Amino acid sequence: MTVDEFLVWAEGRPGRYELDAGEIVAMSPQRARHADAKFAVQMALKAAIRRGGLPCRMFPDGMTVRIDKDTAYEPDALVYCGARLDGDAVEVPNPVVIVEVLSPRTRSLDSGEKLVGYFRVPSVQHYLVVDAVKRRVLHHRRGSGDLIETHIVAEGALRLDPPGLDLALADLFEDDGPA
């Protein structure tokens, strides 16, 4: 199946899916920790965009990123800069920042296949893999040529430039208190 066929197939279908090398992959229900972490990341990105006065938008999970003709992922959050997308769009054509929150089932996929895939998209400058349990972020950044620089960040802040976002790590793991 191609991404175009997949997007038609997925329209209005219950559940969440990704397309990997032409194969439909159902996404598992998420755990509370994962949902909390995604929401904290999404809010931190949105606040950083607003603070920076950037012409960018944060999209939560649900938007599709096309990797190639037969692979499309749905990250947990992303940042897109540029003209406002059509209100009926389901695909983000040129994301700058991609975020995946680790879950037990996706740990190797997020740190392996998706890492390679997301950097096949020329606009992607940063890929953040958020570990909500260990409270750290693997920050993969596009360097010069084919170089991908990786940093493990456990405290302080992240500078995502471009597009010019500053994220305090504490904001990515914001808690409402004990569960």
PDB file of C-alpha atoms in Angstrom:
ATOM      1  CA  MET A   1       0.000   0.000   0.000  1.00  0.00           C
ATOM      2  CA  THR A   2       1.247   3.509  -0.738  1.00  0.00           C
ATOM      3  CA  VAL A   3       0.921   6.444   1.652  1.00  0.00           C
ATOM      4  CA  ASP A   4      -1.748   7.976  -0.596  1.00  0.00           C
ATOM      5  CA  GLU A   5      -3.770   4.718  -0.499  1.00  0.00           C
ATOM      6  CA  PHE A   6      -3.207   4.457   3.252  1.00  0.00           C
ATOM      7  CA  LEU A   7      -4.522   7.974   3.916  1.00  0.00           C
ATOM      8  CA  VAL A   8      -7.693   7.172   1.964  1.00  0.00           C
ATOM      9  CA  TRP A   9      -8.042   3.837   3.789  1.00  0.00           C
ATOM     10  CA  ALA A  10      -7.534   5.423   7.236  1.00  0.00           C
ATOM     11  CA  GLU A  11     -10.014   8.285   6.694  1.00  0.00           C
ATOM     12  CA  GLY A  12     -12.852   7.927   9.197  1.00  0.00           C
ATOM     13  CA  ARG A  13     -11.590   4.550  10.441  1.00  0.00           C
ATOM     14  CA  PRO A  14     -11.564   4.155  14.236  1.00  0.00           C
ATOM     15  CA  GLY A  15      -8.202   3.610  15.907  1.00  0.00           C
ATOM     16  CA  ARG A  16      -4.762   4.890  15.032  1.00  0.00           C
ATOM     17  CA  TYR A  17      -2.459   3.431  12.414  1.00  0.00           C
ATOM     18  CA  GLU A  18       0.901   3.966  10.770  1.00  0.00           C
ATOM     19  CA  LEU A  19       2.214   2.631   7.479  1.00  0.00           C
ATOM     20  CA  ASP A  20       5.569   0.861   7.513  1.00  0.00           C
ATOM     21  CA  ALA A  21       7.030  -0.269   4.168  1.00  0.00           C
ATOM     22  CA  GLY A  22       3.524  -0.632   2.743  1.00  0.00           C
ATOM     23  CA  GLU A  23       2.145  -2.554   5.744  1.00  0.00           C
ATOM     24  CA  ILE A  24      -0.565  -1.142   8.019  1.00  0.00           C
ATOM     25  CA  VAL A  25       0.471  -1.126  11.676  1.00  0.00           C
ATOM     26  CA  ALA A  26      -2.188  -0.654  14.365  1.00  0.00           C
ATOM     27  CA  MET A  27      -1.065   1.488  17.275  1.00  0.00           C
ATOM     28  CA  SER A  28      -1.643   0.060  20.751  1.00  0.00           C
ATOM     29  CA  PRO A  29      -3.721   1.809  23.392  1.00  0.00           C
ATOM     30  CA  GLN A  30      -1.511   4.110  25.436  1.00  0.00           C
ATOM     31  CA  ARG A  31      -0.789   4.035  29.143  1.00  0.00           C
ATOM     32  CA  ALA A  32      -1.547   6.966  31.443  1.00  0.00           C
ATOM     33  CA  ARG A  33       2.181   7.810  31.833  1.00  0.00           C
ATOM     34  CA  HIS A  34       2.530   7.998  28.053  1.00  0.00           C
ATOM     35  CA  ALA A  35      -0.539  10.222  27.681  1.00  0.00           C
ATOM     36  CA  ASP A  36       0.678  12.544  30.464  1.00  0.00           C
ATOM     37  CA  ALA A  37       4.134  12.789  28.911  1.00  0.00           C
ATOM     38  CA  LYS A  38       2.743  13.518  25.445  1.00  0.00           C
ATOM     39  CA  PHE A  39       0.525  16.258  26.814  1.00  0.00           C
ATOM     40  CA  ALA A  40       3.392  17.863  28.774  1.00  0.00           C
ATOM     41  CA  VAL A  41       5.608  17.813  25.660  1.00  0.00           C
ATOM     42  CA  GLN A  42       2.850  19.265  23.497  1.00  0.00           C
ATOM     43  CA  MET A  43       2.171  22.074  25.965  1.00  0.00           C
ATOM     44  CA  ALA A  44       5.892  22.845  26.383  1.00  0.00           C
ATOM     45  CA  LEU A  45       6.353  23.062  22.602  1.00  0.00           C
ATOM     46  CA  LYS A  46       3.304  25.276  22.187  1.00  0.00           C
ATOM     47  CA  ALA A  47       4.478  27.613  24.988  1.00  0.00           C
ATOM     48  CA  ALA A  48       8.017  27.790  23.533  1.00  0.00           C
ATOM     49  CA  ILE A  49       6.650  28.725  20.110  1.00  0.00           C
ATOM     50  CA  ARG A  50       4.519  31.461  21.674  1.00  0.00           C
ATOM     51  CA  ARG A  51       7.436  32.775  23.811  1.00  0.00           C
ATOM     52  CA  GLY A  52       9.689  32.889  20.769  1.00  0.00           C
ATOM     53  CA  GLY A  53       7.078  34.625  18.618  1.00  0.00           C
ATOM     54  CA  LEU A  54       7.790  32.079  15.896  1.00  0.00           C
ATOM     55  CA  PRO A  55       5.660  31.522  12.769  1.00  0.00           C
ATOM     56  CA  CYS A  56       5.276  27.866  13.760  1.00  0.00           C
ATOM     57  CA  ARG A  57       2.599  25.527  15.068  1.00  0.00           C
ATOM     58  CA  MET A  58       2.701  22.522  17.317  1.00  0.00           C
ATOM     59  CA  PHE A  59       0.592  19.593  16.205  1.00  0.00           C
ATOM     60  CA  PRO A  60      -0.266  16.823  18.663  1.00  0.00           C
ATOM     61  CA  ASP A  61      -0.462  13.182  17.676  1.00  0.00           C
ATOM     62  CA  GLY A  62      -2.914  12.487  14.902  1.00  0.00           C
ATOM     63  CA  MET A  63      -1.040  14.198  12.061  1.00  0.00           C
ATOM     64  CA  THR A  64       0.827  12.109   9.497  1.00  0.00           C
ATOM     65  CA  VAL A  65       4.455  12.554   8.418  1.00  0.00           C
ATOM     66  CA  ARG A  66       5.268  10.965   5.055  1.00  0.00           C
ATOM     67  CA  ILE A  67       8.698   9.319   5.060  1.00  0.00           C
ATOM     68  CA  ASP A  68       8.582   7.937   1.515  1.00  0.00           C
ATOM     69  CA  LYS A  69       6.025   6.534  -0.903  1.00  0.00           C
ATOM     70  CA  ASP A  70       5.096   3.596   1.353  1.00  0.00           C
ATOM     71  CA  THR A  71       5.961   4.710   4.910  1.00  0.00           C
ATOM     72  CA  ALA A  72       4.138   7.261   7.071  1.00  0.00           C
ATOM     73  CA  TYR A  73       4.372   7.795  10.813  1.00  0.00           C
ATOM     74  CA  GLU A  74       2.211   9.596  13.333  1.00  0.00           C
ATOM     75  CA  PRO A  75       4.550  11.190  15.907  1.00  0.00           C
ATOM     76  CA  ASP A  76       3.433  12.132  19.412  1.00  0.00           C
ATOM     77  CA  ALA A  77       4.050  15.816  18.639  1.00  0.00           C
ATOM     78  CA  LEU A  78       5.663  17.895  15.929  1.00  0.00           C
ATOM     79  CA  VAL A  79       6.502  21.474  15.080  1.00  0.00           C
ATOM     80  CA  TYR A  80       5.751  22.869  11.645  1.00  0.00           C
ATOM     81  CA  CYS A  81       6.809  26.357  10.512  1.00  0.00           C
ATOM     82  CA  GLY A  82       5.406  28.202   7.539  1.00  0.00           C
ATOM     83  CA  ALA A  83       2.060  28.933   5.983  1.00  0.00           C
ATOM     84  CA  ARG A  84      -0.971  27.681   7.859  1.00  0.00           C
ATOM     85  CA  LEU A  85      -2.040  24.221   6.699  1.00  0.00           C
ATOM     86  CA  ASP A  86      -5.450  23.673   5.160  1.00  0.00           C
ATOM     87  CA  GLY A  87      -7.932  22.910   7.933  1.00  0.00           C
ATOM     88  CA  ASP A  88      -8.696  19.510   6.358  1.00  0.00           C
ATOM     89  CA  ALA A  89      -5.035  18.453   6.076  1.00  0.00           C
ATOM     90  CA  VAL A  90      -4.099  15.128   7.694  1.00  0.00           C
ATOM     91  CA  GLU A  91      -0.461  15.261   6.638  1.00  0.00           C
ATOM     92  CA  VAL A  92       2.258  17.742   7.649  1.00  0.00           C
ATOM     93  CA  PRO A  93       4.547  18.203   4.645  1.00  0.00           C
ATOM     94  CA  ASN A  94       7.612  19.874   6.193  1.00  0.00           C
ATOM     95  CA  PRO A  95       7.941  19.270   9.942  1.00  0.00           C
ATOM     96  CA  VAL A  96      10.989  20.799  11.648  1.00  0.00           C
ATOM     97  CA  VAL A  97      10.794  19.086  15.053  1.00  0.00           C
ATOM     98  CA  ILE A  98       9.474  15.554  15.632  1.00  0.00           C
ATOM     99  CA  VAL A  99       8.812  14.084  19.091  1.00  0.00           C
ATOM    100  CA  GLU A 100       8.160  10.482  20.104  1.00  0.00           C
ATOM    101  CA  VAL A 101       7.505   9.495  23.725  1.00  0.00           C
ATOM    102  CA  LEU A 102       8.903   6.063  24.510  1.00  0.00           C
ATOM    103  CA  SER A 103       6.591   3.242  25.443  1.00  0.00           C
ATOM    104  CA  PRO A 104       7.594  -0.333  26.241  1.00  0.00           C
ATOM    105  CA  ARG A 105       6.380  -1.599  22.861  1.00  0.00           C
ATOM    106  CA  THR A 106       7.930   1.139  20.699  1.00  0.00           C
ATOM    107  CA  ARG A 107      11.306   1.670  22.394  1.00  0.00           C
ATOM    108  CA  SER A 108      13.435  -0.019  19.695  1.00  0.00           C
ATOM    109  CA  LEU A 109      11.296   1.302  16.827  1.00  0.00           C
ATOM    110  CA  ASP A 110      11.480   4.933  18.056  1.00  0.00           C
ATOM    111  CA  SER A 111      15.253   4.757  18.556  1.00  0.00           C
ATOM    112  CA  GLY A 112      16.029   2.800  15.401  1.00  0.00           C
ATOM    113  CA  GLU A 113      13.790   2.662  12.359  1.00  0.00           C
ATOM    114  CA  LYS A 114      11.960   5.924  13.079  1.00  0.00           C
ATOM    115  CA  LEU A 115      15.227   7.764  13.777  1.00  0.00           C
ATOM    116  CA  VAL A 116      16.490   6.835  10.324  1.00  0.00           C
ATOM    117  CA  GLY A 117      13.108   7.459   8.711  1.00  0.00           C
ATOM    118  CA  TYR A 118      12.425  10.884  10.154  1.00  0.00           C
ATOM    119  CA  PHE A 119      15.829  12.173   9.038  1.00  0.00           C
ATOM    120  CA  ARG A 120      15.004  11.064   5.491  1.00  0.00           C
ATOM    121  CA  VAL A 121      12.549  13.993   5.528  1.00  0.00           C
ATOM    122  CA  PRO A 122      14.722  16.969   4.474  1.00  0.00           C
ATOM    123  CA  SER A 123      12.892  19.523   6.654  1.00  0.00           C
ATOM    124  CA  VAL A 124      13.401  17.598   9.910  1.00  0.00           C
ATOM    125  CA  GLN A 125      16.077  19.314  12.011  1.00  0.00           C
ATOM    126  CA  HIS A 126      15.396  17.744  15.422  1.00  0.00           C
ATOM    127  CA  TYR A 127      14.057  14.406  16.576  1.00  0.00           C
ATOM    128  CA  LEU A 128      13.385  14.134  20.300  1.00  0.00           C
ATOM    129  CA  VAL A 129      12.852  10.755  21.950  1.00  0.00           C
ATOM    130  CA  VAL A 130      11.361  11.401  25.382  1.00  0.00           C
ATOM    131  CA  ASP A 131      11.827   8.836  28.147  1.00  0.00           C
ATOM    132  CA  ALA A 132       9.158   9.698  30.732  1.00  0.00           C
ATOM    133  CA  VAL A 133      10.315   7.000  33.145  1.00  0.00           C
ATOM    134  CA  LYS A 134      13.983   8.051  33.289  1.00  0.00           C
ATOM    135  CA  ARG A 135      13.083  11.716  32.721  1.00  0.00           C
ATOM    136  CA  ARG A 136      15.545  12.319  29.931  1.00  0.00           C
ATOM    137  CA  VAL A 137      15.521  13.183  26.259  1.00  0.00           C
ATOM    138  CA  LEU A 138      17.589  11.802  23.423  1.00  0.00           C
ATOM    139  CA  HIS A 139      18.028  14.826  21.190  1.00  0.00           C
ATOM    140  CA  HIS A 140      18.973  13.918  17.632  1.00  0.00           C
ATOM    141  CA  ARG A 141      19.920  16.969  15.556  1.00  0.00           C
ATOM    142  CA  ARG A 142      20.703  17.256  11.869  1.00  0.00           C
ATOM    143  CA  GLY A 143      24.346  18.260  11.450  1.00  0.00           C
ATOM    144  CA  SER A 144      26.264  19.057   8.292  1.00  0.00           C
ATOM    145  CA  GLY A 145      26.133  16.603   5.423  1.00  0.00           C
ATOM    146  CA  ASP A 146      24.727  13.256   6.544  1.00  0.00           C
ATOM    147  CA  LEU A 147      25.799  13.764  10.172  1.00  0.00           C
ATOM    148  CA  ILE A 148      23.199  13.279  12.915  1.00  0.00           C
ATOM    149  CA  GLU A 149      24.358  14.575  16.304  1.00  0.00           C
ATOM    150  CA  THR A 150      22.911  12.907  19.406  1.00  0.00           C
ATOM    151  CA  HIS A 151      22.827  14.266  22.937  1.00  0.00           C
ATOM    152  CA  ILE A 152      21.314  12.734  26.047  1.00  0.00           C
ATOM    153  CA  VAL A 153      19.752  15.514  28.099  1.00  0.00           C
ATOM    154  CA  ALA A 154      18.687  14.871  31.688  1.00  0.00           C
ATOM    155  CA  GLU A 155      18.578  18.428  33.052  1.00  0.00           C
ATOM    156  CA  GLY A 156      18.705  22.035  31.959  1.00  0.00           C
ATOM    157  CA  ALA A 157      17.287  23.137  28.638  1.00  0.00           C
ATOM    158  CA  LEU A 158      17.186  22.219  24.983  1.00  0.00           C
ATOM    159  CA  ARG A 159      17.849  24.737  22.238  1.00  0.00           C
ATOM    160  CA  LEU A 160      16.156  23.703  19.006  1.00  0.00           C
ATOM    161  CA  ASP A 161      17.577  25.945  16.312  1.00  0.00           C
ATOM    162  CA  PRO A 162      16.182  26.108  13.762  1.00  0.00           C
ATOM    163  CA  PRO A 163      13.458  27.141  14.386  1.00  0.00           C
ATOM    164  CA  GLY A 164      14.652  28.897  17.584  1.00  0.00           C
ATOM    165  CA  LEU A 165      12.827  27.088  20.395  1.00  0.00           C
ATOM    166  CA  ASP A 166      14.062  26.953  23.979  1.00  0.00           C
ATOM    167  CA  LEU A 167      12.620  24.141  26.100  1.00  0.00           C
ATOM    168  CA  ALA A 168      13.283  23.657  29.805  1.00  0.00           C
ATOM    169  CA  LEU A 169      13.556  19.935  30.433  1.00  0.00           C
ATOM    170  CA  ALA A 170      11.452  20.320  33.585  1.00  0.00           C
ATOM    171  CA  ASP A 171       8.535  21.510  31.396  1.00  0.00           C
ATOM    172  CA  LEU A 172       8.670  18.285  29.375  1.00  0.00           C
ATOM    173  CA  PHE A 173       8.092  16.229  32.512  1.00  0.00           C
ATOM    174  CA  GLU A 174       5.639  18.478  34.281  1.00  0.00           C
ATOM    175  CA  ASP A 175       3.676  16.564  36.910  1.00  0.00           C
ATOM    176  CA  ASP A 176       0.337  17.290  38.515  1.00  0.00           C
ATOM    177  CA  GLY A 177       1.526  15.541  41.647  1.00  0.00           C
ATOM    178  CA  PRO A 178       1.258  11.961  42.845  1.00  0.00           C
ATOM    179  CA  ALA A 179      -1.094   9.667  40.974  1.00  0.00           C
TER     180      ALA A 179
END
